[in-house]
Coordinates of C-alpha atoms and ligand atoms in Angstrom, one line a residue:
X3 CA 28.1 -11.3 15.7
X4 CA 24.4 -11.2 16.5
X5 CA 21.8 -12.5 14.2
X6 CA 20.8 -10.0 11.9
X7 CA 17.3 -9.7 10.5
X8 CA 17.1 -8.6 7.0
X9 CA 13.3 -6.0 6.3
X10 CA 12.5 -6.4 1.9
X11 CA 10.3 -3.5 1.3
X12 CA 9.7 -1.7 -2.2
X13 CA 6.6 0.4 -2.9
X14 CA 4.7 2.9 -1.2
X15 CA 2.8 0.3 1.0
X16 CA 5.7 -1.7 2.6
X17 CA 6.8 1.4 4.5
X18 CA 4.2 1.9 6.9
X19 CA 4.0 -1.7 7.6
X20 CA 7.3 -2.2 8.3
X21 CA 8.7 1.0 10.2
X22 CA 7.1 0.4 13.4
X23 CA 8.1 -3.8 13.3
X24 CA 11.9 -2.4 12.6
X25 CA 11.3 0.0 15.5
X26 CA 10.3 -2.3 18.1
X27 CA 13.2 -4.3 17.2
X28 CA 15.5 -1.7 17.8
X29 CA 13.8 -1.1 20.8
X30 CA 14.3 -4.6 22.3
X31 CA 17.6 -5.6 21.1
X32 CA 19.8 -2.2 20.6
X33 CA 22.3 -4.1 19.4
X34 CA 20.2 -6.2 16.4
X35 CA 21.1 -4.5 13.8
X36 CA 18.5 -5.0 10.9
X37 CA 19.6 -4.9 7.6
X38 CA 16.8 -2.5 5.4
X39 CA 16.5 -3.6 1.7
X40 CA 14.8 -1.1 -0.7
X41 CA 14.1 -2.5 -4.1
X42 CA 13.6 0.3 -5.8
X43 CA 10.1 -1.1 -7.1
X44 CA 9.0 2.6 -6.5
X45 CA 11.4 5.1 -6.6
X46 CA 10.3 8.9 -7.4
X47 CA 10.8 10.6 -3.8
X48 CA 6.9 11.2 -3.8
X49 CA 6.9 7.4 -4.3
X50 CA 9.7 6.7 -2.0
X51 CA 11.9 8.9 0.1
X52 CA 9.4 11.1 1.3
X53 CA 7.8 8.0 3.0
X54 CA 11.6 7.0 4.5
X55 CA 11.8 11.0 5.7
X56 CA 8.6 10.9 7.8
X57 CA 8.5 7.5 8.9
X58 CA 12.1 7.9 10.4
X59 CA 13.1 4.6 8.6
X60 CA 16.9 4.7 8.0
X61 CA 18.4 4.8 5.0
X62 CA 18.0 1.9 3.4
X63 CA 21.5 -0.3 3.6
X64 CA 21.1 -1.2 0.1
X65 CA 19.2 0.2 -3.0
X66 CA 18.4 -2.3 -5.6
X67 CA 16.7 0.3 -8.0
X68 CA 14.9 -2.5 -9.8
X69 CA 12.2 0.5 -11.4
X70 CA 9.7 -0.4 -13.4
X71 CA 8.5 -2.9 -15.5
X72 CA 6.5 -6.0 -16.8
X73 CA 5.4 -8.6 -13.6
X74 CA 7.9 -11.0 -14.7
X75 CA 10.7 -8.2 -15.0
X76 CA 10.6 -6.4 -12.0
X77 CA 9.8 -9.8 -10.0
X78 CA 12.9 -11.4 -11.4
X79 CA 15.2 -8.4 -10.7
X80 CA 14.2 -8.1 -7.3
X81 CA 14.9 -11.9 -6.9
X82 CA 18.7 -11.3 -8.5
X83 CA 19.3 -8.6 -6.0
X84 CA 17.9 -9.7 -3.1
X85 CA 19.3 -13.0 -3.1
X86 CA 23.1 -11.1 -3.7
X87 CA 22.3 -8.9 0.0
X88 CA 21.2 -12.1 1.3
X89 CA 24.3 -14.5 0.5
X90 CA 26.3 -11.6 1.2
X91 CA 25.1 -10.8 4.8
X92 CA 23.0 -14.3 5.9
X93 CA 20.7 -12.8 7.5
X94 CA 19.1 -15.3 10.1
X95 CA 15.5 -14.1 9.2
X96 CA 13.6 -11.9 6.1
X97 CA 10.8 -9.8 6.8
X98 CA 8.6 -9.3 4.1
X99 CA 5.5 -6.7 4.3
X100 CA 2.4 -6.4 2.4
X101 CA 1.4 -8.2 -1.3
X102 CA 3.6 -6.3 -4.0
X103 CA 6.1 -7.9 -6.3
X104 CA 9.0 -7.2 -4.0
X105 CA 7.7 -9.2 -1.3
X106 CA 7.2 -12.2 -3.8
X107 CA 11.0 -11.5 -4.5
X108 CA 11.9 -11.1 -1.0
X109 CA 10.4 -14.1 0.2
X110 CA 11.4 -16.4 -2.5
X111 CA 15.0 -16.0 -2.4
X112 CA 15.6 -16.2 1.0
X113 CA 13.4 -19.5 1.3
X114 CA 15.7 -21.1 -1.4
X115 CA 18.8 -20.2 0.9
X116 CA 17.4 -21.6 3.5
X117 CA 16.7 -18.3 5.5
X118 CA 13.1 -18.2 6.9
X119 CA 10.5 -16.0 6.3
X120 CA 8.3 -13.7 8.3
X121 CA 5.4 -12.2 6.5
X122 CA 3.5 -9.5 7.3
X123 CA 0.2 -8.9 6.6
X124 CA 0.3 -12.7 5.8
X125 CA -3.8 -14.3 5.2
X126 CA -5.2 -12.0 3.4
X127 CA -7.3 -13.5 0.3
X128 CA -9.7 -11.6 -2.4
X129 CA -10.0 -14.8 -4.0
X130 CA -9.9 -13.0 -7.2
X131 CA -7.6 -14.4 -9.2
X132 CA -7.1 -11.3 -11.3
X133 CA -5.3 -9.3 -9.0
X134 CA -1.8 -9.5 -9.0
X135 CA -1.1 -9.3 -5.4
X136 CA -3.4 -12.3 -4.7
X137 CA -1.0 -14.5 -6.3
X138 CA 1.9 -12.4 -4.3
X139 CA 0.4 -12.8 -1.6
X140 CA -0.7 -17.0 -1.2
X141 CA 2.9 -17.5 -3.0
X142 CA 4.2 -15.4 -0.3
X143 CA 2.6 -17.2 3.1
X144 CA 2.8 -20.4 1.8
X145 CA 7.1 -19.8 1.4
X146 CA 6.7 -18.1 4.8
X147 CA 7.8 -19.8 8.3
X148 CA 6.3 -17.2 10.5
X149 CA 3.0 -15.5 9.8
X150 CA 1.8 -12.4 11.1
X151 CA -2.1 -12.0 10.6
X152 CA -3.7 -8.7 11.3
X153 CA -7.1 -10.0 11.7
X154 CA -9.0 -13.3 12.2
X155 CA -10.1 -13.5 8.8
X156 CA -6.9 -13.8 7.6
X157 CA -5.9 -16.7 10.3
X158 CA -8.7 -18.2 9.0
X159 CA -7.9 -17.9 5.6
X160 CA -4.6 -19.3 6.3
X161 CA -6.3 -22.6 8.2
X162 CA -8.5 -23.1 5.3
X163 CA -5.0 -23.5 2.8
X164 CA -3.3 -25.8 5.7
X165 CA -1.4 -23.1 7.2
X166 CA -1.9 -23.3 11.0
X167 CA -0.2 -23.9 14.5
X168 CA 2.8 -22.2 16.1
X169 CA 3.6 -20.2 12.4
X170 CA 0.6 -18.1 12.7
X171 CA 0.2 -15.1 14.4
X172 CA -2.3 -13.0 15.2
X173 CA -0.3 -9.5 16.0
X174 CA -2.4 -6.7 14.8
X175 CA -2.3 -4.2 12.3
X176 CA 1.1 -2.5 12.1
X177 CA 0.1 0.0 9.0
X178 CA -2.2 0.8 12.1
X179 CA 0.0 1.7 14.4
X180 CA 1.9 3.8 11.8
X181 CA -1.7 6.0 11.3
X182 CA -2.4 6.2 15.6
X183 CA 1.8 7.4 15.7
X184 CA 1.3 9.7 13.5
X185 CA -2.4 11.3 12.5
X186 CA -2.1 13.7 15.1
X187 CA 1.4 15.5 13.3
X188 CA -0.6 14.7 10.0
X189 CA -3.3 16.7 11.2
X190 CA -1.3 19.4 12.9
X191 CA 0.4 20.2 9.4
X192 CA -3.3 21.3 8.0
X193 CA -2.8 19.5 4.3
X194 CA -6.6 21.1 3.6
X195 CA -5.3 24.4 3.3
X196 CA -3.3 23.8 0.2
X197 CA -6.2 22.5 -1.8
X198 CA -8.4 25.3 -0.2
X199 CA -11.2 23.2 1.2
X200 CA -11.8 22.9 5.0
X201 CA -11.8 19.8 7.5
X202 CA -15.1 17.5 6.9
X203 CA -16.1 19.4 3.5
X204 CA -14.0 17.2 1.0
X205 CA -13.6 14.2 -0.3
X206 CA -10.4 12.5 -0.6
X207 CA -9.6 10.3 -3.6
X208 CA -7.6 7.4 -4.9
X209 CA -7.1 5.1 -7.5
X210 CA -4.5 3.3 -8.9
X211 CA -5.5 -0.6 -9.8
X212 CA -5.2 -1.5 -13.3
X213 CA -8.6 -3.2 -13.4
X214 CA -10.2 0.5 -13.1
X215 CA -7.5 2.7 -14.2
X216 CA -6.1 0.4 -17.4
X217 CA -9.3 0.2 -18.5
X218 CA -10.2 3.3 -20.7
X219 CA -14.1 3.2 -20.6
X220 CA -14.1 2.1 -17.4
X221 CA -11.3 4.9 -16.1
X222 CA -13.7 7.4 -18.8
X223 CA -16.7 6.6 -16.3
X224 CA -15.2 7.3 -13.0
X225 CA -13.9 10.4 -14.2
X226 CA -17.2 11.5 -15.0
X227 CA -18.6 10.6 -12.0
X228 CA -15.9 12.3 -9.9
X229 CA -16.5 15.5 -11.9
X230 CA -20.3 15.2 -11.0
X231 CA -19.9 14.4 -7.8
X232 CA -17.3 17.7 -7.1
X233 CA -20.1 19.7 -8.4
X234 CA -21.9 18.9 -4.8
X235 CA -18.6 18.8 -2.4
X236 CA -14.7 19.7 -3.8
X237 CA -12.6 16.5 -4.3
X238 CA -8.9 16.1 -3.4
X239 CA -7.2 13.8 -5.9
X240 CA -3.4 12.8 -5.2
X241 CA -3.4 11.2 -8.7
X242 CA -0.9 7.4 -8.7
X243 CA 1.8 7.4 -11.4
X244 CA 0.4 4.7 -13.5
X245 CA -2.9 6.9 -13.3
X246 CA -1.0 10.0 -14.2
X247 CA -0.2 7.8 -17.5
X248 CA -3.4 6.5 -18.1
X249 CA -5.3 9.8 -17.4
X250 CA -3.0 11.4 -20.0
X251 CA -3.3 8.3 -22.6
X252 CA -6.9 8.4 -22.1
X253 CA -7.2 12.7 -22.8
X254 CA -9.3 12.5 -19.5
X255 CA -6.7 15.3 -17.6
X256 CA -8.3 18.4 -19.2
X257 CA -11.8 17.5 -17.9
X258 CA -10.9 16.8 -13.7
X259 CA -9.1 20.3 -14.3
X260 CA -11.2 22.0 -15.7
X261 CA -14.0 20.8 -12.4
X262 CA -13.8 20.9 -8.6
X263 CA -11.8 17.9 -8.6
X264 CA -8.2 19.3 -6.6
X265 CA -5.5 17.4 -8.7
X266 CA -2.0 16.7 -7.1
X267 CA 0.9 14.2 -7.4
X268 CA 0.8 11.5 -4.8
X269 CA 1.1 13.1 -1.5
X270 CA 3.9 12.3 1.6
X271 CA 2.5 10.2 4.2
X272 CA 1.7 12.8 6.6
X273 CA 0.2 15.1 4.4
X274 CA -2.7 12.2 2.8
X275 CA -3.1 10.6 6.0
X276 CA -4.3 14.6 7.2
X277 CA -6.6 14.7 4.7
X278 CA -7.8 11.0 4.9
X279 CA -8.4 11.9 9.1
X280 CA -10.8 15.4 8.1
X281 CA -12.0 13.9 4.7
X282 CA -16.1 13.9 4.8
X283 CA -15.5 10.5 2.5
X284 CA -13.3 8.8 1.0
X285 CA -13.2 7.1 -2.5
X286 CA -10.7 4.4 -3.1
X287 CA -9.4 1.2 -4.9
X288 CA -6.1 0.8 -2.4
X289 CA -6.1 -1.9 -0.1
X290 CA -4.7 0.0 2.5
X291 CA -6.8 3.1 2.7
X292 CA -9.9 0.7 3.4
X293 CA -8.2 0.3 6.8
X294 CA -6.6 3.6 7.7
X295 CA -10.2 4.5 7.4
X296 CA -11.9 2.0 8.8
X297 CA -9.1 3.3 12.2
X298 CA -9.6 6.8 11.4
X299 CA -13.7 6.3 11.4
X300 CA -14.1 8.2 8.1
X301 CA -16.6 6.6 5.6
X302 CA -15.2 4.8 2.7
X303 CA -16.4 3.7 -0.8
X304 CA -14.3 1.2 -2.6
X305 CA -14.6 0.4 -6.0
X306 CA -13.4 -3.0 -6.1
X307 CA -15.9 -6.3 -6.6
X308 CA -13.5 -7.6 -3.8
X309 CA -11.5 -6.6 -0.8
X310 CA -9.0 -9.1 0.7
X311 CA -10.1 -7.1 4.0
X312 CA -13.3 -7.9 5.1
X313 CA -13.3 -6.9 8.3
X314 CA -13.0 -3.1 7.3
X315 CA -16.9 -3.5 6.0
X316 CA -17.8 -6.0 8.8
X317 CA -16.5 -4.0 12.3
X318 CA -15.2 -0.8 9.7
X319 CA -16.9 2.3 7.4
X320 CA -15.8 0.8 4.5
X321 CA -18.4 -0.1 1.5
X322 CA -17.7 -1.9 -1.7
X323 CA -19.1 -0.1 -4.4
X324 CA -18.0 -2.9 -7.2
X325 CA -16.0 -2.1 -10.3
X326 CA -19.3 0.0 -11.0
X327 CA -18.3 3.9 -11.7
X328 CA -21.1 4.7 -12.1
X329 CA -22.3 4.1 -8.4
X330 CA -20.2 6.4 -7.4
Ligands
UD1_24 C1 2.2 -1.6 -7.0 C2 1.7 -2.9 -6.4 C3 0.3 -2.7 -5.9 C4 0.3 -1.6 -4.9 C5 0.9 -0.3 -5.5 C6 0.9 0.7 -4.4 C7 2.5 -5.0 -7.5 C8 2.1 -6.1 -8.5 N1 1.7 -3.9 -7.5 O1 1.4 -1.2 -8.1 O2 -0.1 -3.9 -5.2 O3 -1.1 -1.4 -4.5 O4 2.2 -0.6 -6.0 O5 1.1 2.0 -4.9 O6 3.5 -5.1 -6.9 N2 5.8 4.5 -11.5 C9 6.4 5.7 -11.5 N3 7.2 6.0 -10.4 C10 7.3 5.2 -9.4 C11 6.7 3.9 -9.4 C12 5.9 3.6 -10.5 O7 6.3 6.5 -12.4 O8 8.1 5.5 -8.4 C13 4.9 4.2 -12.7 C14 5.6 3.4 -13.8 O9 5.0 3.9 -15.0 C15 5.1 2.0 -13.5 C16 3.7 2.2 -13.0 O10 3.8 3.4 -12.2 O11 5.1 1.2 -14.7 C17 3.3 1.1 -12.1 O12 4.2 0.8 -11.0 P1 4.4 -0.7 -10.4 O13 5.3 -0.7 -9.2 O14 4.6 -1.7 -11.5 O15 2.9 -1.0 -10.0 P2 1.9 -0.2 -9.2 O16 0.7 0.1 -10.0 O17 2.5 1.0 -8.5
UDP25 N1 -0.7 7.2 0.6 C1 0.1 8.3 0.7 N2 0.0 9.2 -0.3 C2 -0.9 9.2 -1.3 C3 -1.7 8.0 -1.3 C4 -1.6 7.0 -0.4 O1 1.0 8.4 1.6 O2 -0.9 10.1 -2.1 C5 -0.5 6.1 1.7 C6 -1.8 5.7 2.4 O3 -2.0 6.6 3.6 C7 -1.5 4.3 2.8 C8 -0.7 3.8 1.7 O4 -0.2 4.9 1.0 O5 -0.7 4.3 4.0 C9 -1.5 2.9 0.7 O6 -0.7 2.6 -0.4 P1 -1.4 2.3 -1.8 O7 -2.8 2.8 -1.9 O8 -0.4 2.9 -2.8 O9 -1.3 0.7 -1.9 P2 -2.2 -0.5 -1.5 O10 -2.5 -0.3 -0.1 O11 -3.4 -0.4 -2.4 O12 -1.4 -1.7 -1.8

C-alpha cells in the first residue's frame, strides 16, 4: 500500500490553500491517494460546501463536524477526531493549511504520533499576540517538519525563531494559484449584476475579526463609516457569520439596509473572487483578501494595526488603515 498523505482543513480559508497542493499530488502520483479531513470548524454550505463544489475538492473522506465553539472547545475536538483518522489510517505525512484552530489540531496530533507535518503558509508572524491565529500559527511551524513559506518574509521569520535549513521552503502562494485558476470563471459568472452595480464602480467589503467586529463601539463606527462612504460609491458587503451575530446584537442591521451598502450572506468562491477582480476597492480585515488583491491589482484598505503579510503593502496595493474606523 502506498504512503498516503493525510490534507486537515476546516474553515473557509484552508480550501483554497489546499485544493491545488492536493491537485498536484494527484497529478504526480495517480495512485497517492490523499486522505481529505474536514473538521467541520465551518460548516453552513455558504461556509463550506460551496467552497468543495467550485474548487473540485472531493468529498471529504471524513467529516468531523466539530462546529462551533470556545478556542479551547473546538481546538480540543478537532484534536480528538483527527488523531482517531490518523491512528486509524497512518498516514505517512499531514498537511496542514493556513492559521485556524483546525490546523493547530491537525498539526498537534499527528506530531504526537509521530507522523510529520507539512505546513502551509508556514512563517507568517503579526507579532500581535492578540490574535488567535498568531499563536496557531508559531504553535503550528514550530510542530512542523516541512515548511512551506510563500514569501521571504516569512522564511525569514522562521530563521529569526531557529527554524531554518532543508525544512523550509520557499514554494509560493498556493491561495494564489487558486485566484489565477480561477478569476477568469469568477469573472465570466458577472457576480455585479446581482447587487446591481457595474465592474470598477463598487467597493467590496469584509470583516469578520473579533478585534473590530466583537467590539460594539468599534463595529458602531465602521458601520457608520461604510454608510458614509456608500453615499459616494455603492458597497458590496458579504457579511461573516459571527458578523451576522454581532451586527444583529449590536441593532446596527437596520442602518447598512436602509443605505447603499449591498448586504448578502458570505458569498461562494467564485462569485467574491468576481467581485474582488472588478471591485474599484476593497475594504478588509481577512488575511487572505490582502493577497488575492495584492494578485488581482485592486487597491486594498485593511483595518488591522497589523498584517502577518507584509509583502502585500511592500510589492502589493494593500494599505493598513489601523483598527481606526474612522479612517475609513
Ligand atoms: C475562523 C478563524 C479565523 C479565520 C476565519 C475565516 C480561528 C481561531 N479563527 O474565525 O482565523 O480568519 O475563520 O473565516 O480558527 N459560524 C456559523 N457558521 C459557520 C461557521 C461559524 O454560523 O459555518 C459562526 C458561529 O457563531 C461561530 C462564529 O461564526 O461561533 C465564529 O466561527 P469560528 O470558526 O469560531 O471563528 P471565525 O470567526 O469564523
Ligand atoms: N471569500 C469567499 N466568500 C466571501 C468572503 C471571502 O469566498 O464571502 C474567500 C476569499 O476570496 C478568500 C478567503 O475566502 O479566498 C478568505 O477567507 P477569510 O477572509 O474568511 O479568512 P482569512 O483569510 O482572514 O483567514
Amino acid at each position: 500500500m502506498p504512503s498516503r498523505v493525510c490534507f486537515v482543513v476546516g474553515a473557509r480559508p484552508n480550501f483554497m490553500k489546499a485544493a491545488p497542493v492536493l491537485r498536484a499530488l494527484r497529478a504526480a502520483d495517480p495512485e497517492s491517494d490523499p486522505i481529505l479531513v474536514h473538521t467541520g470548524q465551518h460548516y453552513d454550505p455558504e461556509m463550506s460546501g460551496v467552497f468543495l463544489r467550485q474548487l473540485d475538492l472531493p468529498t471529504p473522506d471524513v467529516f468531523l463536524g466539530v462546529g462551533s465553539g470556545t478556542h479551547a472547545d473546538q481546538t480540543a475536538r478537532a484534536l480528538v477526531g483527527v488523531e482517531q483518522v490518523l491512528l486509524e489510517h497512518a498516514p505517512a505525512l499531514v498537511v496542514v493549511p493556513g492559521d485556524v484552530n483546525s490546523t493547530l489540531a491537525g498539526a498537534l496530533a499527528a506530531v504526537k504520533l509521530g507522523i510529520p507535518v507539512a505546513h502551509l503558509e508556514a512563517g507568517l508572524r503579526s507579532f500581535d499576540p492578540t490574535m488567535p491565529e498568531e499563536h496557531n500559527r508559531r504553535l503550528t511551524d514550530h510542530l512542523s517538519a516541512v515548511l512551506l513559506a510563500h514569501s521571504q518574509s516569512a522564511v525569514d521569520n522562521l530563521a529569526a525563531e531557529g527554524i531554518g535549513g532543508a525544512s523550509v521552503h520557499l514554494v509560493g502562494n498556493t491561495m494564489i494559484d487558486s485566484v489565477l485558476e480561477h478569476v477568469e470563471a469568477a469573472r465570466a459568472g458577472r457576480p455585479w449584476d446581482a447587487f446591481g452595480v457595474e465592474p470598477g464602480g463598487y467597493g467590496l467589503v469584509t470583516l469578520h475579526r473579533p478585534a473590530l467586529v466583537d467590539d460594539p463601539e468599534l463595529l458602531r463606527a465602521a458601520v457608520g463609516a461604510l454608510v458614509e462612504l456608500a453615499g459616494t460609491f455603492p458597497l458590496v458587503f458579504p457579511v461573516h457569520p459571527r458578523t451576522i451575530e454581532r451586527l444583529a446584537v449590536a441593532g446596527l442591521t437596520d442602518s447598512l439596509e436602509r443605505s447603499n451598502v449591498h448586504l448578502s450572506p458570505p458569498l461562494g468562491y467564485l462569485e467574491f473572487l468576481g467581485l474582488e477582480a472588478e471591485a474599484l476597492v476593497v475594504l478588509t480585515d481577512s488575511g487572505g483578501v490582502q493577497e488575492e488583491t495584492t494578485a488581482l491589482g485592486v487597491p486594498c484598505f485593511t483595518l488591522r494595526d497589523a498584517t502577518e503579510r507584509p509583502v502585500t503593502i511592500e510589492l502589493g496595493t494593500n494599505t493598513l488603515l489601523g483598527l481606526e474606523p474612522e479612517r475609513i
